[in-house]
PDB file of C-alpha atoms (C1' of nucleotides) in Angstrom:
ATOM      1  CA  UNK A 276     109.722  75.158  77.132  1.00  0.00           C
ATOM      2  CA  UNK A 277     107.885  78.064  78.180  1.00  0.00           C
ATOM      3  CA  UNK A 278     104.396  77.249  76.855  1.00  0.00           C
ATOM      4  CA  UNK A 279     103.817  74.089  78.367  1.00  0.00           C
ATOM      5  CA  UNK A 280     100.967  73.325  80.178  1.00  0.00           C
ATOM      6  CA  UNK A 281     100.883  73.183  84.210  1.00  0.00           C
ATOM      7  CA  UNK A 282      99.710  69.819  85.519  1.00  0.00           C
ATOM      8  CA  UNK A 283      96.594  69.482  88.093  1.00  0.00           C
ATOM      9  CA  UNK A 284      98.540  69.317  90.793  1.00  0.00           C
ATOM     10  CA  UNK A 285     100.225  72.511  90.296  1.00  0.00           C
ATOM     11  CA  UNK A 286      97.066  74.367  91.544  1.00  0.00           C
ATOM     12  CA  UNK A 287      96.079  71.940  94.563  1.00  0.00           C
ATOM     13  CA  UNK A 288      97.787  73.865  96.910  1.00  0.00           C
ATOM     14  CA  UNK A 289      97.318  77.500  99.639  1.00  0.00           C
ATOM     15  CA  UNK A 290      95.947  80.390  97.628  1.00  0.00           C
ATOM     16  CA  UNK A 291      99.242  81.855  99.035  1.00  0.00           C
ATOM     17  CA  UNK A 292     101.504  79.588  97.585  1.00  0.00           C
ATOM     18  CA  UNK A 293      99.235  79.170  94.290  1.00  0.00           C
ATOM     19  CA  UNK A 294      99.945  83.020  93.919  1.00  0.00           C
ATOM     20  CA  UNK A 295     103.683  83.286  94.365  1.00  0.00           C
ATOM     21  CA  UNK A 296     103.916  80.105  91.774  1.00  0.00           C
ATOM     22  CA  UNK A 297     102.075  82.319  89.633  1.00  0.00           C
ATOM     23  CA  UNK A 298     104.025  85.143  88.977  1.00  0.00           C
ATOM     24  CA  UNK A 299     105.751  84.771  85.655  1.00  0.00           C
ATOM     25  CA  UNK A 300     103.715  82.281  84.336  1.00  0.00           C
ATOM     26  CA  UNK A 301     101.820  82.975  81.141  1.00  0.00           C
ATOM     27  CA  UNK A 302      97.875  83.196  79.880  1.00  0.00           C
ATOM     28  CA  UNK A 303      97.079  82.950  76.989  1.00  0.00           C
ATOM     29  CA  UNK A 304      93.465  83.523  75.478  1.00  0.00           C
ATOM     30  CA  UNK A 305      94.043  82.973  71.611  1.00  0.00           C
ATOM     31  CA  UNK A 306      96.738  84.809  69.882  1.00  0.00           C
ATOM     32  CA  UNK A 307      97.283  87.035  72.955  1.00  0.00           C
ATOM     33  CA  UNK A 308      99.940  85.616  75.823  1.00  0.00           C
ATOM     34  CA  UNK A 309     100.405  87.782  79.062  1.00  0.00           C
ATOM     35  CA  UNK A 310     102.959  87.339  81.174  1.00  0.00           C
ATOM     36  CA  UNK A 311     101.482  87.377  85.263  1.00  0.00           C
ATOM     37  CA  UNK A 312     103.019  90.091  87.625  1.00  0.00           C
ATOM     38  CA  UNK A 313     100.718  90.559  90.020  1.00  0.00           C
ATOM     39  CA  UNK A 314      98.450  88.227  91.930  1.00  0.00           C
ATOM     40  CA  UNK A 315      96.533  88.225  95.044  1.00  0.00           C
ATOM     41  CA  UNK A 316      95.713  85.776  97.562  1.00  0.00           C
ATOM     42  CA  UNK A 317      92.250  85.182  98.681  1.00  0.00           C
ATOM     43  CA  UNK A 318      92.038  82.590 101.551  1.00  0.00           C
ATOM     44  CA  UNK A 319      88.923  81.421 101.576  1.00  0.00           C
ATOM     45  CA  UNK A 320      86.581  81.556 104.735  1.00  0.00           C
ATOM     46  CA  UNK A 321      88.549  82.353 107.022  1.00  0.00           C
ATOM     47  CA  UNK A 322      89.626  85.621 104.830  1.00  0.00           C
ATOM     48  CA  UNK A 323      87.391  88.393 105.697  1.00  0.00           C
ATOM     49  CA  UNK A 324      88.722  89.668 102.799  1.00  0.00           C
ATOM     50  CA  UNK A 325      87.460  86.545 100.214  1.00  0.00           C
ATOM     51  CA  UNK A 326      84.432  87.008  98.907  1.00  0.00           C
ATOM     52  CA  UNK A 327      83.587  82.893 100.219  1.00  0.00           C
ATOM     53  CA  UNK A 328      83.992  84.710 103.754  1.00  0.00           C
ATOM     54  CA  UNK A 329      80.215  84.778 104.287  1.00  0.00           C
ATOM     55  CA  UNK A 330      79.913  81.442 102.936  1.00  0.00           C
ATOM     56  CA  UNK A 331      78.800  79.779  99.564  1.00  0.00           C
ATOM     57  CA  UNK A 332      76.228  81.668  97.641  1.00  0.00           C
ATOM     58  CA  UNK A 333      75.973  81.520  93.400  1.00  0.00           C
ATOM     59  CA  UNK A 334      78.352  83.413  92.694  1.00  0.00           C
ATOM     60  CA  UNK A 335      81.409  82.296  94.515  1.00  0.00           C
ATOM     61  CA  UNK A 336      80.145  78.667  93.907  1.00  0.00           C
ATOM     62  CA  UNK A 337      83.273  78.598  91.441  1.00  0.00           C
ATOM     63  CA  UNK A 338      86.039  78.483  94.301  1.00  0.00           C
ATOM     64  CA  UNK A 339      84.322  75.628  96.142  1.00  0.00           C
ATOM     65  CA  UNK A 340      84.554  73.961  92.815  1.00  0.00           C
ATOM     66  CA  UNK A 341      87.909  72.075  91.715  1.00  0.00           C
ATOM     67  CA  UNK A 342      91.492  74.191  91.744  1.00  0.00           C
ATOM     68  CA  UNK A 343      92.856  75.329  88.501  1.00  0.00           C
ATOM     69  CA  UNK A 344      89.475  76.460  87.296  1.00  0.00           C
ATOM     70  CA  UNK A 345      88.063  80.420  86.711  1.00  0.00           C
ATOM     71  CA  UNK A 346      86.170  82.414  88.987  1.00  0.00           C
ATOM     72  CA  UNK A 347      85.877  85.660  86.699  1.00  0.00           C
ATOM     73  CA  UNK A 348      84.272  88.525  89.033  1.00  0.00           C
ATOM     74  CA  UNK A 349      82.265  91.152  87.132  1.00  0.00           C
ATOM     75  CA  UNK A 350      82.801  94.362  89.234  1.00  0.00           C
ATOM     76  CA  UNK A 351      81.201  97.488  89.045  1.00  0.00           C
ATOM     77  CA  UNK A 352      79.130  96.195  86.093  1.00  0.00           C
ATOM     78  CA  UNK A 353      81.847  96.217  83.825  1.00  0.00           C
ATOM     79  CA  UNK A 354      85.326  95.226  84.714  1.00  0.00           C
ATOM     80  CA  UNK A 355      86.044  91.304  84.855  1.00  0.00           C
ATOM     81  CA  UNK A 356      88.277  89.954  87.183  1.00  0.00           C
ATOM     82  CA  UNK A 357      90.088  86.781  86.728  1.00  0.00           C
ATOM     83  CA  UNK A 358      90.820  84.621  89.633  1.00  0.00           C
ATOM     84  CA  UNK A 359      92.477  80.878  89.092  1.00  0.00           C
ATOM     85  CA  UNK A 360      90.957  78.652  91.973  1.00  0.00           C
ATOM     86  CA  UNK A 361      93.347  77.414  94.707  1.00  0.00           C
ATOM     87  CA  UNK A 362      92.807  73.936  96.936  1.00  0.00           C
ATOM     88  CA  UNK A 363      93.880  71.813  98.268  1.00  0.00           C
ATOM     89  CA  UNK A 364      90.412  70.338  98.382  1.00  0.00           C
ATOM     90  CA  UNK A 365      87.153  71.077  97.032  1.00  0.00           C
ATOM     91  CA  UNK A 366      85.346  72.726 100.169  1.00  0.00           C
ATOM     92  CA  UNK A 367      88.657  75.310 100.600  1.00  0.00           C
ATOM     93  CA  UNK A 368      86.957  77.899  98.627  1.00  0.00           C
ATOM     94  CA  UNK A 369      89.714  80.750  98.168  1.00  0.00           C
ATOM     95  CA  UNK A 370      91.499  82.006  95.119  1.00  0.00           C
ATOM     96  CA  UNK A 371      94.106  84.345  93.368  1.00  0.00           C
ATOM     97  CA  UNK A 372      93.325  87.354  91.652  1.00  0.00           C
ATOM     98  CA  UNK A 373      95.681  88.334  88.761  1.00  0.00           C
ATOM     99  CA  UNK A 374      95.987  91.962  88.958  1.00  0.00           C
ATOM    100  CA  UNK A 375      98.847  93.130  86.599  1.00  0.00           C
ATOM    101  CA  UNK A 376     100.350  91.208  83.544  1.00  0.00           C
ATOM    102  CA  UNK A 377     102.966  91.997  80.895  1.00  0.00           C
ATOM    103  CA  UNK A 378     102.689  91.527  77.431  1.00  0.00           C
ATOM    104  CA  UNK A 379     103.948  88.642  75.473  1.00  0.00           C
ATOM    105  CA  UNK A 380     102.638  88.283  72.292  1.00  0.00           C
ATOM    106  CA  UNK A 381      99.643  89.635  70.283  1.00  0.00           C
ATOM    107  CA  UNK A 382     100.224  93.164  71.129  1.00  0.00           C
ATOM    108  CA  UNK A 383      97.917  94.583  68.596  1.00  0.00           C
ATOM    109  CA  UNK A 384      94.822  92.631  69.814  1.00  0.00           C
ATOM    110  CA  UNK A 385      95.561  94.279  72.985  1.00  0.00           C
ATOM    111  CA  UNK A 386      95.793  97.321  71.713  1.00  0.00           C
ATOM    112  CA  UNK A 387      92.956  96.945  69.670  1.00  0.00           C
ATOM    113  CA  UNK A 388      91.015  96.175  72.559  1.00  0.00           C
ATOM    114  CA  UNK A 389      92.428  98.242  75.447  1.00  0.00           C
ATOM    115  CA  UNK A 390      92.328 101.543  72.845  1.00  0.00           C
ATOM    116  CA  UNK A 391      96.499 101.441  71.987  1.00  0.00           C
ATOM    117  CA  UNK A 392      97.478 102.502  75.535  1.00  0.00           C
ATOM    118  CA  UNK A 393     101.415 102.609  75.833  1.00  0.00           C
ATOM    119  CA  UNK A 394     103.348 101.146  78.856  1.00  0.00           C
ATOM    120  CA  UNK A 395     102.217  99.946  82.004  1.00  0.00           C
ATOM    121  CA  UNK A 396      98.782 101.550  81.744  1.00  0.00           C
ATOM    122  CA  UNK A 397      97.822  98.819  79.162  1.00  0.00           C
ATOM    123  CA  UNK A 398      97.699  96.007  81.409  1.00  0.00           C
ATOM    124  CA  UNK A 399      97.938  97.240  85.237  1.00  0.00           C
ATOM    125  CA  UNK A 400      94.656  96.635  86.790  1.00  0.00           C
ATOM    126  CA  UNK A 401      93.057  93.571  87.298  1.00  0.00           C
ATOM    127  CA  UNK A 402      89.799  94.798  84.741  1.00  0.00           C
ATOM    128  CA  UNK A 403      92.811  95.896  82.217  1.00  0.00           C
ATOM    129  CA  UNK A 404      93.846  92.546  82.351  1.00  0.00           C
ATOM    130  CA  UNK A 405      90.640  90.721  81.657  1.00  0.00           C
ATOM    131  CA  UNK A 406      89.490  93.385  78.919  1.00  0.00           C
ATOM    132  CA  UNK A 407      92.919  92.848  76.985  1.00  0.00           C
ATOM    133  CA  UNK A 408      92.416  88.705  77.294  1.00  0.00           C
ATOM    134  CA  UNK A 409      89.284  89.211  76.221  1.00  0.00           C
ATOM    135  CA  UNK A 410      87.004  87.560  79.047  1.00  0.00           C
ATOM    136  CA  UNK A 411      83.993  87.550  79.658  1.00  0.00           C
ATOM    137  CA  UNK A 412      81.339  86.445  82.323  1.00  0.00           C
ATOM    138  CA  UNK A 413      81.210  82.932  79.766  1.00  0.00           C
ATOM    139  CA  UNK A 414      84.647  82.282  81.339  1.00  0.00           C
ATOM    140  CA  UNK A 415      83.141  81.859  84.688  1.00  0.00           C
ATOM    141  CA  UNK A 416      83.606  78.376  86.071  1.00  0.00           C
ATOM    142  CA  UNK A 417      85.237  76.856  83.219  1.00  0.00           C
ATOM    143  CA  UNK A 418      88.546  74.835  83.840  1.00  0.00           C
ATOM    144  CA  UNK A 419      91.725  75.709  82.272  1.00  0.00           C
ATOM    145  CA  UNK A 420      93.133  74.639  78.633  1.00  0.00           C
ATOM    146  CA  UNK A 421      89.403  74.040  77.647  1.00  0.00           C
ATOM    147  CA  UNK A 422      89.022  74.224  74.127  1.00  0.00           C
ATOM    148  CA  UNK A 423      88.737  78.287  72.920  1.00  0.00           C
ATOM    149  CA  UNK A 424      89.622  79.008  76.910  1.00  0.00           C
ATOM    150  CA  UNK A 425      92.003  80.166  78.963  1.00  0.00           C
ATOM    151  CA  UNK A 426      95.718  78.402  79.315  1.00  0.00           C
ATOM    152  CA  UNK A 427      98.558  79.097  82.017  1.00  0.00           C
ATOM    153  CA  UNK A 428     101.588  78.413  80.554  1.00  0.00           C
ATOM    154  CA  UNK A 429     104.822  77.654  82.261  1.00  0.00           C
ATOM    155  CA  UNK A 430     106.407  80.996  81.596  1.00  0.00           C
ATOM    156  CA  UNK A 431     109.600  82.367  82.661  1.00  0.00           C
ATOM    157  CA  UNK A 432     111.362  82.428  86.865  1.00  0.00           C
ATOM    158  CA  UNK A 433     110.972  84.842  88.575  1.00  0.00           C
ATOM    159  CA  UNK A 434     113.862  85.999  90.488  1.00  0.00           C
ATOM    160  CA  UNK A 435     112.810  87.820  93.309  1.00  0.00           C
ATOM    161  CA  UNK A 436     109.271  89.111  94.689  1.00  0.00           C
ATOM    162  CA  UNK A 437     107.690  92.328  96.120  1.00  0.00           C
ATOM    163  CA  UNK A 438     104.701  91.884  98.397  1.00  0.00           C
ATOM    164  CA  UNK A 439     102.106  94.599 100.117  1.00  0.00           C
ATOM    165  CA  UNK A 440      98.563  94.440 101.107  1.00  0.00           C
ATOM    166  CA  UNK A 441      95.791  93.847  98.942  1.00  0.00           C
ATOM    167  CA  UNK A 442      94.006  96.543  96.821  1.00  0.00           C
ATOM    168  CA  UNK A 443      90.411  97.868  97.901  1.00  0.00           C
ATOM    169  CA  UNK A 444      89.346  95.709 100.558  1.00  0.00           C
ATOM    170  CA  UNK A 445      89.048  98.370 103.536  1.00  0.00           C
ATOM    171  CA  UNK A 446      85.547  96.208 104.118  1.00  0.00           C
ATOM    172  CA  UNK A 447      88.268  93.603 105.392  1.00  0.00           C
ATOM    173  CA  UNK A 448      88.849  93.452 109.112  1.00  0.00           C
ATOM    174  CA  UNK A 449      92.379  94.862 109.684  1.00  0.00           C
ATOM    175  CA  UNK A 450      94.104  91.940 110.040  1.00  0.00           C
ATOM    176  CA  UNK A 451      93.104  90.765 106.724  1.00  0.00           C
ATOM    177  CA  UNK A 452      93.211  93.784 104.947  1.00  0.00           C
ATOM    178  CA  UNK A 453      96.701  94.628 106.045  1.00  0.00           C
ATOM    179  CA  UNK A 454      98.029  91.368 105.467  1.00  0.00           C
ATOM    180  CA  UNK A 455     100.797  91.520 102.894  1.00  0.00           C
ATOM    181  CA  UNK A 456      98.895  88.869 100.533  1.00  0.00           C
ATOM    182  CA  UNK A 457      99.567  90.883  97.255  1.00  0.00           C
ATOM    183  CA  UNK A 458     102.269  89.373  95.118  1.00  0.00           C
ATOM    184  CA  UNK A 459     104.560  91.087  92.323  1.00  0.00           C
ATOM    185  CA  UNK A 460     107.585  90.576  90.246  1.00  0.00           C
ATOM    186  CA  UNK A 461     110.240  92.723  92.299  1.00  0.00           C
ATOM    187  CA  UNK A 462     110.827  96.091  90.286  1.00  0.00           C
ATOM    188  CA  UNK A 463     108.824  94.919  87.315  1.00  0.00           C
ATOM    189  CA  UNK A 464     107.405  98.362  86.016  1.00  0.00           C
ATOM    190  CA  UNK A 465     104.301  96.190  84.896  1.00  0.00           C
ATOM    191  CA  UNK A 466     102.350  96.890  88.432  1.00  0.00           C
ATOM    192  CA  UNK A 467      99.027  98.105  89.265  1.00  0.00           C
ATOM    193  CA  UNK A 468      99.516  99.876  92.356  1.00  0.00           C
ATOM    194  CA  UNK A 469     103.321 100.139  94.474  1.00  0.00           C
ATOM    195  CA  UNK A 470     101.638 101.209  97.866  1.00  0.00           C
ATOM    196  CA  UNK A 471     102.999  99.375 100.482  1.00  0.00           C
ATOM    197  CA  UNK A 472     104.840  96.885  98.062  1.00  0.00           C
ATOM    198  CA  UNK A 473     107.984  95.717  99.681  1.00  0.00           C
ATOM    199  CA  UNK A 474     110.792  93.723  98.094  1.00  0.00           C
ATOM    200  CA  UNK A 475     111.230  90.580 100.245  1.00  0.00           C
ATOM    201  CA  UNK A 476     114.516  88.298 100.335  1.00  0.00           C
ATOM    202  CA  UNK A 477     114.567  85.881  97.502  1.00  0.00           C
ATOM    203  CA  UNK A 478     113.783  82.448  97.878  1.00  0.00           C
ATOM    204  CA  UNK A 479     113.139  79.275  95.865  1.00  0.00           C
ATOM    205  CA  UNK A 480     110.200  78.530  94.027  1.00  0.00           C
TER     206      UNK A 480
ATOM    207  C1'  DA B 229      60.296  93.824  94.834  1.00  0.00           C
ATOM    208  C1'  DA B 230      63.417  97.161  96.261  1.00  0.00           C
ATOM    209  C1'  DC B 231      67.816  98.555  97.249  1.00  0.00           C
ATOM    210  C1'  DA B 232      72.797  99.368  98.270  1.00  0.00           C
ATOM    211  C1'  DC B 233      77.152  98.539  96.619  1.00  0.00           C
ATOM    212  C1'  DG B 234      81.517  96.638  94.680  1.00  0.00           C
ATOM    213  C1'  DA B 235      88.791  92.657  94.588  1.00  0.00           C
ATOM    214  C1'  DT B 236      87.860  99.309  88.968  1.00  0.00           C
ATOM    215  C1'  DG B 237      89.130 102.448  85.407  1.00  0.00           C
ATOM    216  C1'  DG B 238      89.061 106.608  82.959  1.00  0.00           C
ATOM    217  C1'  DA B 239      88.258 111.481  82.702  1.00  0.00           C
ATOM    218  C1'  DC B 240      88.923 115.484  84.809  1.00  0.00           C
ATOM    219  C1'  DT B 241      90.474 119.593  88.587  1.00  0.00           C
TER     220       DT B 241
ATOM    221  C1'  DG C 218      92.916 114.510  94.578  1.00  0.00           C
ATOM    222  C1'  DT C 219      87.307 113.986  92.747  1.00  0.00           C
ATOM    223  C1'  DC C 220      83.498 112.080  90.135  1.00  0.00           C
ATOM    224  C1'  DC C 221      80.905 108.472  88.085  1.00  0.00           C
ATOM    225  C1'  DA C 222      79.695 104.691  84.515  1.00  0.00           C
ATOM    226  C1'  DT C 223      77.025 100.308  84.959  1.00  0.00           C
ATOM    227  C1'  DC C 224      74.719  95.885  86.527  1.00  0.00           C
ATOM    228  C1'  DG C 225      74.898  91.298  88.896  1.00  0.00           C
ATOM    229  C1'  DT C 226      74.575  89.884  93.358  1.00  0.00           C
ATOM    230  C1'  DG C 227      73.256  89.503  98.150  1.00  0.00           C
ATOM    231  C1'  DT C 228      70.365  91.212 101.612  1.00  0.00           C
ATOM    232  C1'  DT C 229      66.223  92.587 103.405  1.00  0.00           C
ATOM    233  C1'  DA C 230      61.184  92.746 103.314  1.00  0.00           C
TER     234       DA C 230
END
DNA sequence: AACACGATGGACT
DNA sequence: GTCCATCGTGTTA
């Protein structure tokens, strides 16, 4: 079935490999289910890109924490970002972003809250995707398939994958920032930015 | 205590 | 392409 519920291990593993076994899964907040076609991998402290890069301070204390929780990211004062923690172990400290989703069910309480956008625009942008789930900085922290939370649901395969560099993270050093670590469903309109996305040869998940 | 700024999004030229 | 809303966080003092 497509809405069951991922086990613990699922998320004990690379932020890399946590995001490619992400795409096409589904989140649902409520009555609202979104399938997940965009991620990206953050790698923890070795990832000049990852905001743990500089160590552990408040705010990133959520990805030192166990995998499978939230880190939600409040950005520019407004936008929240969710991020599912990756492991494999407790001091790894890295994450995936989910930066484009399609919609699956309770289309009007997205459009109710993202102002009745049509196509893609609804839901590709990492802040579109938190507005239309309807999280907030409460989320922060809090594990998966709490009561009233956040669920990842098993979803639907994904066939074949597009990857490119991350979004706005020219602070990176080059290596990281150019480092094709963004994830998407190959072709799937439902994508926040196509710049440097390249379809890759398929392979098993 | 002050300050610079961001894993963005929307409006506009 | 440009501009800027909006505020928690990390850094510096």
């Amino acid at each position: 079935m497509t809405d069951e519920r991922l086990p613990a291990s699922f998320f004990r593993r690379e932020a890399l490999d946590l995001a490619r076994a992400l795409l096409g899964r589904w989140l649902r907040h409520g009555e609202v289910e979104l399938a997940i076609t965009e991620v990206e991998a953050y790698r923890g402290p070795t990832d000049s890109g990852c905001h743990t890069f500089r160590g552990r301070t408040p705010r990133t204390a959520p990805m030192f924490g166990p995998p499978g929780h939230l880190y939600v990211y409040t950005c520019y004062g407004l936008h929240r970002m969710l991020n599912i923690v990756a492991g494999p172990h407790d001091g790894a400290a890295a994450a995936v972003l989910v930066r484009a989703c399609a919609p699956v069910a309770g289309l009007p309480i997205v459009g109710a809250r993202r102002g009745r956008i049509a196509g893609p625009g609804l839901l590709d942008g990492p802040g579109k995707v938190g507005q239309a789930l309807g999280i907030d900085g409460t989320f922060n922290h809090h594990a998966l398939y709490e009561p009233g939370g956040v669920e990842l649901l098993r979803g639907e395969p994904v066939h074949a994958v597009a990857v490119g560099p991350r979004i706005g993270i020219d602070y990176a050093s080059p290596e990281h920032r150019d480092a094709p670590w963004r994830l998407a469903i190959a072709d799937s309109p439902w994508v926040s930015h196509r710049r440097g996305l390249r379809r890759e040869v398929e392979q098993p998940r």
